[in-house]
Coordinates of C-alpha atoms in Angstrom, one line a residue:
X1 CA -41.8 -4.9 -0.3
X2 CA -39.4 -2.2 0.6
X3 CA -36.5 -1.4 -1.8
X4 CA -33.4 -3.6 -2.3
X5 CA -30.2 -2.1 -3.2
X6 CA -27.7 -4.7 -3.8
X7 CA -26.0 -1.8 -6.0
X8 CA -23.3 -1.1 -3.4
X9 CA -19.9 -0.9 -5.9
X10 CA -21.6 2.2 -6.7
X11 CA -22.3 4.1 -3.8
X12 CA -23.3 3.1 -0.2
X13 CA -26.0 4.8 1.9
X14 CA -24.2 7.2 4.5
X15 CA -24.5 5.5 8.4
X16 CA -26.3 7.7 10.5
X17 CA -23.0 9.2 13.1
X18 CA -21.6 9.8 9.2
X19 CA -24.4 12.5 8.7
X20 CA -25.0 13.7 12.3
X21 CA -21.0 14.7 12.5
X22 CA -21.2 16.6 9.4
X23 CA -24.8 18.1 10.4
X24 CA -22.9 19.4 13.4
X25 CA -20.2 21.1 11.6
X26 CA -22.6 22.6 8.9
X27 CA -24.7 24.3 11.9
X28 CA -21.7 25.0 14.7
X29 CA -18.4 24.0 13.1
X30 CA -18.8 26.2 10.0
X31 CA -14.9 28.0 10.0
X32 CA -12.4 28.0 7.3
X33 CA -9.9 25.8 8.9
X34 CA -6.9 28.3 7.8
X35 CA -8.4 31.2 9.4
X36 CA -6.5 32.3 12.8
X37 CA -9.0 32.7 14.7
X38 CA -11.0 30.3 17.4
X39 CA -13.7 28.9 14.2
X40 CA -11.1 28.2 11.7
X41 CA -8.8 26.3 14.5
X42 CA -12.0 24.4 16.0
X43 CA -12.9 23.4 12.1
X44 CA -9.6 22.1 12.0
X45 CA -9.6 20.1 14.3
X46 CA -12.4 17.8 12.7
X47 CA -10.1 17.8 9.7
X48 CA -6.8 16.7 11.9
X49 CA -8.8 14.3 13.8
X50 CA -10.3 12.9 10.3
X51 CA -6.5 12.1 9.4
X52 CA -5.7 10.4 12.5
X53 CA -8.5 8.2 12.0
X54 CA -7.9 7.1 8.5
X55 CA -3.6 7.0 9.2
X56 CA -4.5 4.5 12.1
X57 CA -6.7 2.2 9.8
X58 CA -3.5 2.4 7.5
X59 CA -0.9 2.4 9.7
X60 CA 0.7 5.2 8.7
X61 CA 1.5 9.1 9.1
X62 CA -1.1 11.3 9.4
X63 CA 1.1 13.8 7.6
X64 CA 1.0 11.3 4.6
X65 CA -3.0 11.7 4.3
X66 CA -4.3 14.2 1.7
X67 CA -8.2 14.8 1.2
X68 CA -9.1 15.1 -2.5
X69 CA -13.1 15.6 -3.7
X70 CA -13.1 11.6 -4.6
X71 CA -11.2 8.5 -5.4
X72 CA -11.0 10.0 -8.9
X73 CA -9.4 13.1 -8.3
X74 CA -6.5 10.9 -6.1
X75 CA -6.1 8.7 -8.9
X76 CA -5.4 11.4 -11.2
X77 CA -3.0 13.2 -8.3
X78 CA -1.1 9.9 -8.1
X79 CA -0.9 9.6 -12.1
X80 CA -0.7 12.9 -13.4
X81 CA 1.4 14.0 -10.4
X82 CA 3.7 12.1 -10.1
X83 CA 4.4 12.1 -14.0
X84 CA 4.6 15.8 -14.5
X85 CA 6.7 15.7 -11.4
X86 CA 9.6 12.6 -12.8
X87 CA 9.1 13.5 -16.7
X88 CA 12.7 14.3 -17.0
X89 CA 13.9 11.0 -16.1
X90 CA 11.3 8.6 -16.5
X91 CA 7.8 8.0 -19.0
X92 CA 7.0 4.9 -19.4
X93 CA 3.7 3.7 -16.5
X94 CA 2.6 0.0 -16.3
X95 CA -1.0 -0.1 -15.5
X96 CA -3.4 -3.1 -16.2
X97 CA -5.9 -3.9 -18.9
X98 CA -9.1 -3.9 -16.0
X99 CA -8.6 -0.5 -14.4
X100 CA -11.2 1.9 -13.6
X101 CA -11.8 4.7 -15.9
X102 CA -10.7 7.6 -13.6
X103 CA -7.1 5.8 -14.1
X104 CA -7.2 4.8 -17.7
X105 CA -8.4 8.1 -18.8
X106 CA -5.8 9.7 -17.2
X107 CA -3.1 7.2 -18.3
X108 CA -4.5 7.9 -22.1
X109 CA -4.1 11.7 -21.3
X110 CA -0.6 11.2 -20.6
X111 CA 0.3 8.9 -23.7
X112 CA -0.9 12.1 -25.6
X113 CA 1.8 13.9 -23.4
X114 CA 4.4 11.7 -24.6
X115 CA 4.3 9.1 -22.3
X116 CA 4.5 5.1 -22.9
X117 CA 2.0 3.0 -21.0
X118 CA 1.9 -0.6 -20.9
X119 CA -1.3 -2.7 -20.2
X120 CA -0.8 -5.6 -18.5
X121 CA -3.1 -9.1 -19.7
X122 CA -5.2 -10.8 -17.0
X123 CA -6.3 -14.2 -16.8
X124 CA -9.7 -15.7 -16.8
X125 CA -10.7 -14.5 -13.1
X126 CA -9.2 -10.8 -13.8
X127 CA -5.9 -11.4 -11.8
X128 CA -2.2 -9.8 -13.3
X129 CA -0.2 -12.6 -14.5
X130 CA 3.3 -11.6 -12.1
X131 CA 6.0 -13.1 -14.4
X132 CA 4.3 -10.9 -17.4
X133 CA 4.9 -7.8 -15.1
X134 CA 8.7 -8.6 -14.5
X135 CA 9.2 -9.0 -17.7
X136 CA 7.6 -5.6 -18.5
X137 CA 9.5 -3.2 -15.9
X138 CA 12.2 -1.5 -17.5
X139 CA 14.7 0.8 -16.4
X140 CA 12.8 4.1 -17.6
X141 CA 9.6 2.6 -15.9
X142 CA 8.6 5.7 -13.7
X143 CA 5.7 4.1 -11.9
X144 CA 3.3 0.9 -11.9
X145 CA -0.5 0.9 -11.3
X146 CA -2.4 -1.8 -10.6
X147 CA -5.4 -1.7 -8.7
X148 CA -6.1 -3.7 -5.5
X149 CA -9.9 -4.7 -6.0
X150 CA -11.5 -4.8 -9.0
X151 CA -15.4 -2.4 -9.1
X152 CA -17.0 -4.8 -11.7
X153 CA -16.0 -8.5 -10.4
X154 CA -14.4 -8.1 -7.5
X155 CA -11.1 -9.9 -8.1
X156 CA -8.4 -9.3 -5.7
X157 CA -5.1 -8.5 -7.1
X158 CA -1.5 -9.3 -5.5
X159 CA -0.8 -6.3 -4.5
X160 CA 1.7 -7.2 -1.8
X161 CA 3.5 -9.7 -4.1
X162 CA 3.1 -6.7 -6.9
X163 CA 4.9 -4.1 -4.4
X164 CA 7.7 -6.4 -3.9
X165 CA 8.5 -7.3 -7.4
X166 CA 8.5 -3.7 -8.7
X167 CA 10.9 -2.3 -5.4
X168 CA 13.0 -5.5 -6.2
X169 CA 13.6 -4.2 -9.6
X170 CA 14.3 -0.7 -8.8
X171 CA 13.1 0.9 -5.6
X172 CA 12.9 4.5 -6.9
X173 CA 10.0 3.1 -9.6
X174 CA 6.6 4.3 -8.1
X175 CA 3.5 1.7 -7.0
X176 CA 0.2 2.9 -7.0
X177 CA -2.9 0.8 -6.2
X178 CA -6.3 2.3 -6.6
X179 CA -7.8 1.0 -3.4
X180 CA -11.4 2.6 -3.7
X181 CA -13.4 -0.8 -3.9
X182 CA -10.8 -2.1 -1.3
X183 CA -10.9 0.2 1.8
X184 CA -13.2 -1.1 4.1
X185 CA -13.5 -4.5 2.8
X186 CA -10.1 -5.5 3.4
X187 CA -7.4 -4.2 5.5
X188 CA -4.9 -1.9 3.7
X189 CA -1.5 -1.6 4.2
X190 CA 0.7 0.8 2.1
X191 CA 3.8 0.3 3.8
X192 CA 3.3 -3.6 3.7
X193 CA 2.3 -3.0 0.0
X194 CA 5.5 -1.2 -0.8
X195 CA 2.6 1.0 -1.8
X196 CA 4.0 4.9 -2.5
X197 CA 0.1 6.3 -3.2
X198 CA -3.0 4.2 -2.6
X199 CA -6.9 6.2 -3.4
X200 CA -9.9 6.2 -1.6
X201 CA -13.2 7.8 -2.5
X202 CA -15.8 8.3 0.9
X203 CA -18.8 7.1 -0.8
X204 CA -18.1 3.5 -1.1
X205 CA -17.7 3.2 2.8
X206 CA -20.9 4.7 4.1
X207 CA -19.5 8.3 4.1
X208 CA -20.6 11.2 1.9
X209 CA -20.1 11.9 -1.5
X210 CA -17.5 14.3 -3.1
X211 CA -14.8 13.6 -0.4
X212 CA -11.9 11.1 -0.8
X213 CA -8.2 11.2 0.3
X214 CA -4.5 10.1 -0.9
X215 CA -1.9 8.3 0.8
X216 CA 1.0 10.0 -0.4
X217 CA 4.4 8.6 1.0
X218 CA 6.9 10.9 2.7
X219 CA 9.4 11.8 0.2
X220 CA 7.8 11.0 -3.1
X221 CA 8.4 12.9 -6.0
X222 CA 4.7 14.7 -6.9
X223 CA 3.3 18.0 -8.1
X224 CA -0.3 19.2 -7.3
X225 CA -2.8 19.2 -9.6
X226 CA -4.8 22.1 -8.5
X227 CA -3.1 25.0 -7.5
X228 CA -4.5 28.5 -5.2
X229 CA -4.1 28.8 -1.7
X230 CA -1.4 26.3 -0.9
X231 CA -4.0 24.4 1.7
X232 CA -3.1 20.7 2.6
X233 CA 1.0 21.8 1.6
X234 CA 0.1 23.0 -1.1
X235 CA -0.3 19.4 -2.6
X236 CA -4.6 20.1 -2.6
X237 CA -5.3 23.5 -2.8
X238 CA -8.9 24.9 -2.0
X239 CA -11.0 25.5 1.2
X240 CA -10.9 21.8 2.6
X241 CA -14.3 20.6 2.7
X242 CA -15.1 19.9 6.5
X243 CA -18.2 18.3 7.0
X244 CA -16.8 16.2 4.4
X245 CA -13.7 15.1 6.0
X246 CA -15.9 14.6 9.1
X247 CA -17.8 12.5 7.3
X248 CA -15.6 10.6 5.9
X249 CA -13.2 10.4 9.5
X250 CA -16.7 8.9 11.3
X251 CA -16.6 6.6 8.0
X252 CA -13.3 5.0 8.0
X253 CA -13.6 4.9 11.9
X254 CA -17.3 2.7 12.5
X255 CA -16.1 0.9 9.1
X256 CA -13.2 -1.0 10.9
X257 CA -14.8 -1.3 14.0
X258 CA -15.7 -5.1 14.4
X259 CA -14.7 -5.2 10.9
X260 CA -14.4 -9.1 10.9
X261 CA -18.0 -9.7 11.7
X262 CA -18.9 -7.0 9.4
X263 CA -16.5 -8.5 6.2
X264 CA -18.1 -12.3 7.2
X265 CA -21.9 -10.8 7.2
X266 CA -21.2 -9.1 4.2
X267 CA -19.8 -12.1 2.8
X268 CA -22.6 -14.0 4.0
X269 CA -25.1 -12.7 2.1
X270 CA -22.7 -12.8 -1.2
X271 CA -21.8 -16.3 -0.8
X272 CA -25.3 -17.1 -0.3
X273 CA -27.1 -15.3 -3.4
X274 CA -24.6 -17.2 -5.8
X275 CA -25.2 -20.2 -4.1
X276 CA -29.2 -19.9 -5.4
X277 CA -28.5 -18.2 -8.4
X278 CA -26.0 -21.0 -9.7
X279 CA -28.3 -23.9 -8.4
X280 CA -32.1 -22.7 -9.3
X281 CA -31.1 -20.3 -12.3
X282 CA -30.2 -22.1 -15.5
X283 CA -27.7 -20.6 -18.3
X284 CA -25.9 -18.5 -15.8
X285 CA -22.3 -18.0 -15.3
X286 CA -20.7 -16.5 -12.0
X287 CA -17.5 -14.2 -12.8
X288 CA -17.0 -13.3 -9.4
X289 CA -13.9 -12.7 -7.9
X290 CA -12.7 -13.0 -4.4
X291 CA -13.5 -9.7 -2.6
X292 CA -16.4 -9.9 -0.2
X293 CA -19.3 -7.6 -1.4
X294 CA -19.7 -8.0 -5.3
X295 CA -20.8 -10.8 -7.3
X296 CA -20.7 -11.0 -11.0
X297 CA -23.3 -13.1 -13.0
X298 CA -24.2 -13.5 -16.7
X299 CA -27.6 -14.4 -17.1
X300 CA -28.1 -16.0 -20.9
X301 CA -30.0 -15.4 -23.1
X302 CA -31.1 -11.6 -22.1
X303 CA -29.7 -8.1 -22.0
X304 CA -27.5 -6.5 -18.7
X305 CA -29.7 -3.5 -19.3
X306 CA -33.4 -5.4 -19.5
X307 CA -33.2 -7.6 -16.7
X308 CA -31.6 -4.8 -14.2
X309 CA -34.8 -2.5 -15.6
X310 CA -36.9 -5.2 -14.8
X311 CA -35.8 -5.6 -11.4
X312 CA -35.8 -2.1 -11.1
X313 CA -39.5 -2.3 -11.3
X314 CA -39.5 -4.4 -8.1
X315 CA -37.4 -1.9 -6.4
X316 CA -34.4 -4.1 -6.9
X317 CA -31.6 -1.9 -7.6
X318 CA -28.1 -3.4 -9.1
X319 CA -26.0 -2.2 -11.9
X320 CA -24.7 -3.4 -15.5
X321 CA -21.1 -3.2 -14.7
X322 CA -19.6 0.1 -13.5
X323 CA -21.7 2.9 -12.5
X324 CA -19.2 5.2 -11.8
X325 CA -18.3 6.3 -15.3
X326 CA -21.7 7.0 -17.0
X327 CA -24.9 6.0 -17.2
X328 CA -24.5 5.3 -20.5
X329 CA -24.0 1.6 -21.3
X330 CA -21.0 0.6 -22.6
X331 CA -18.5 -2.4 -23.2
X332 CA -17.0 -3.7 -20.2
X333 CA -13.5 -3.5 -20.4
X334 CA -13.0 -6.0 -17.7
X335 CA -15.4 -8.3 -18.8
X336 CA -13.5 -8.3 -22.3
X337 CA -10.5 -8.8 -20.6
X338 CA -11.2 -11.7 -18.5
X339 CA -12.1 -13.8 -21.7
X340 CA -16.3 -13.1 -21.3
X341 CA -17.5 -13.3 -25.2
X342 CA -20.3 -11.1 -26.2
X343 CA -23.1 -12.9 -25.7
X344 CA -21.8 -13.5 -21.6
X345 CA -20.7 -10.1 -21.2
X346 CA -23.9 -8.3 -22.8
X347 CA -25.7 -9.8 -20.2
X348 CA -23.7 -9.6 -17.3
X349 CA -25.1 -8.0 -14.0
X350 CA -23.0 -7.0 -10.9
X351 CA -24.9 -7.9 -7.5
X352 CA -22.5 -5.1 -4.5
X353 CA -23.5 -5.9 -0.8
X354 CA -23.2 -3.9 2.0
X355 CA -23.7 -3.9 5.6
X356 CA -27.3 -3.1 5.5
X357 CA -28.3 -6.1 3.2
X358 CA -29.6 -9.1 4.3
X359 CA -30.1 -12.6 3.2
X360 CA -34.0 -12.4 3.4
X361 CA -32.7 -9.7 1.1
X362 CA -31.2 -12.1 -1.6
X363 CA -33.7 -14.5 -1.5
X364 CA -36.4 -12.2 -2.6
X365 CA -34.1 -11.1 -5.6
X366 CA -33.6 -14.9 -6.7
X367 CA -37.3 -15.2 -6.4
X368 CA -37.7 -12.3 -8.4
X369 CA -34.9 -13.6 -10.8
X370 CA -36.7 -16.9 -11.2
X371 CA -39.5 -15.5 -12.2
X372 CA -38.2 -13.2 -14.9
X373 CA -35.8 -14.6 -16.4
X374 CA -37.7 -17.3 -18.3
X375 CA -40.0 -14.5 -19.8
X376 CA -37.7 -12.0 -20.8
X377 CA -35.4 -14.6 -22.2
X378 CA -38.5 -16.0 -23.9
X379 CA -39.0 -12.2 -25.7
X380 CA -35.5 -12.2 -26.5
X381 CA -35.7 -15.2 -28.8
X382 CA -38.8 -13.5 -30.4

């Protein structure tokens, strides 16, 4: 049997026009795209036409596109910038209890700054409770970040309802939305959103690693982060990363190509492997939320860490929560925060798809689930 990753959330295995475009501007394409002569203008080019790509998918200016090293370093941009930038006026940030750690780390580093952040409560399938928000916007509120898809469960939060609550209120307080498990699984609209920043990290859509990019809207009030050469407008400073930002371009461009029939086979196979697991597997409970690729399942009665080990052994590759912090295993702050007790959230799985699963795919996991669950449960007990 050939390998299985159904560990997707994580990172995605680059499509083959991703690493031919960035093998072409590694051998040919190789300028500094601020030099003045012919290289450094060609090299630009793929980092111009890399904009235009991803503004299109958005549906808005490519002068509002910024290319960061991941989605991490835009989340901190949109946090940290954006803070430093209003800390005058403003400092307290509304954020929610589920967040990914490359925005709750940064949100603790500015409470030791001196700002006030509030974390918003979720319900049972990880979703923001709206009237809760209202009544937590206040008039030195500088900025509220929720994101759109959650990496561990998948739940899809109202972003667009979100947007037009906190404009309603007062339209100079900032929205962020942390789209990196959302681009390329669901169409995203900033200006729709009332969105001011949304993040994207490259990996997750078939791209490369180490490239992401910013939607930063015309006119908002942010500082950079990193400072040198002034590149990007000085809002990103450094040598951008070409064959990156080609990458990532050719990414964001074959991702929304046909992206209904991709979404629906994607969904497919999701739709189909908790369909088996919650009708052949006993003691299981499915926390998955609405976005197409990831399914969340507790599997009573053994450890997150020794069943994915154990599938690991038949090449089956999935994750215990988040992979993108550590590899260390540690206590799902989602999972807590949707309700899961300890027993259901120590033995919780994530199951990501992609567009290179298939269902033959699934069925050979839930064979190989069926078969190993009733052991290693068995040991447990021991």
């Amino acid at each position: 049997m050939s390998e299985i990753y159904f560990d997707n959330g994580a990172t995605t295995r680059a499509l083959p026009q991703v690493r031919e475009i960035m093998d072409e501007v590694l051998e040919k394409e190789y300028g500094n795209p601020s030099s003045m002569h012919m290289k450094g203008f060609d090299a630009e080019k793929y980092v111009n036409h890399a904009k235009e790509i991803i503004a299109k998918s958005l549906k808005v200016d490519p002068k509002e596109i910024y290319f960061t090293s991941g989605g991490t370093e835009a989340n901190n941009l949109a946090l940290i910038g954006t803070a430093f930038a209003n800390k005058r006026e403003r400092k307290h940030i509304i954020t929610s209890c589920i967040e990914h750690a490359s925005v709750y780390n940064p949100l603790s580093f500015l409470e030791d700054e001196g700002f006030e952040v509030t974390y918003l409560p979720v319900d049972e399938h990880g979703i923001v409770d709206l009237e809760v928000l209202k009544k937590a916007l206040r008039k030195d509120t500088l900025m509220v970040s929720i994101m759109c898809v959650n990496n561990e469960i998948g739940a899809i939060e109202p972003v667009e309802e979100i947007g037009k609550i906190v404009k309603s209120f007062d339209p100079k307080i900032l929205f962020h939305t942390d789209c990196i498990q959302a681009y390329g699984k669901l169409n995203c609209y900033p200006k729709k959103w009332k969105a001011d920043m949304i993040s994207v990290s490259g990996h997750k859509i078939h791209g490369p690693k180490g490239i992401g990019f910013i939607y930063i809207k015309n006119g908002t009030k942010i500082k950079p982060i990193i400072w040198g050469g002034n590149q990007q407008k000085g809002m990103r400073s450094g040598t951008e990363n070409v064959p990156g930002i080609a990458g990532l371009g050719k990414a964001a461009e074959l991702i929304y190509e046909n992206h209904e029939e991709k979404i629906a086979h994607i969904r497919e196979i999701k739709d189909h492997f908790i369909k088996r697991v919650m009708e052949e597997i006993p003691d299981v409970k499915d926390n998955s939320g609405d976005a197409p690729h990831v399914a969340s399942i507790s599997f009573l009665g053994v450890r997150s860490e020794v069943l994915l080990h154990a599938l690991e052994e038949r090449e089956i590759y999935v994750s215990a929560g988040s992979a993108c912090s550590s590899n260390k295993p540690e206590v799902s702050g989602t999972l807590k925060g949707i309700g899961l007790t300890k027993e259901y959230y120590e033995s919780t799985l994530r199951f990501s798809f992609s567009i290179f699963n298939t269902v033959e795919e699934v069925d050979i996991c839930v064979e190989a689930l069926k078969e190993l669950l009733p052991m290693l449960r068995r040991f447990t007990r021991r």
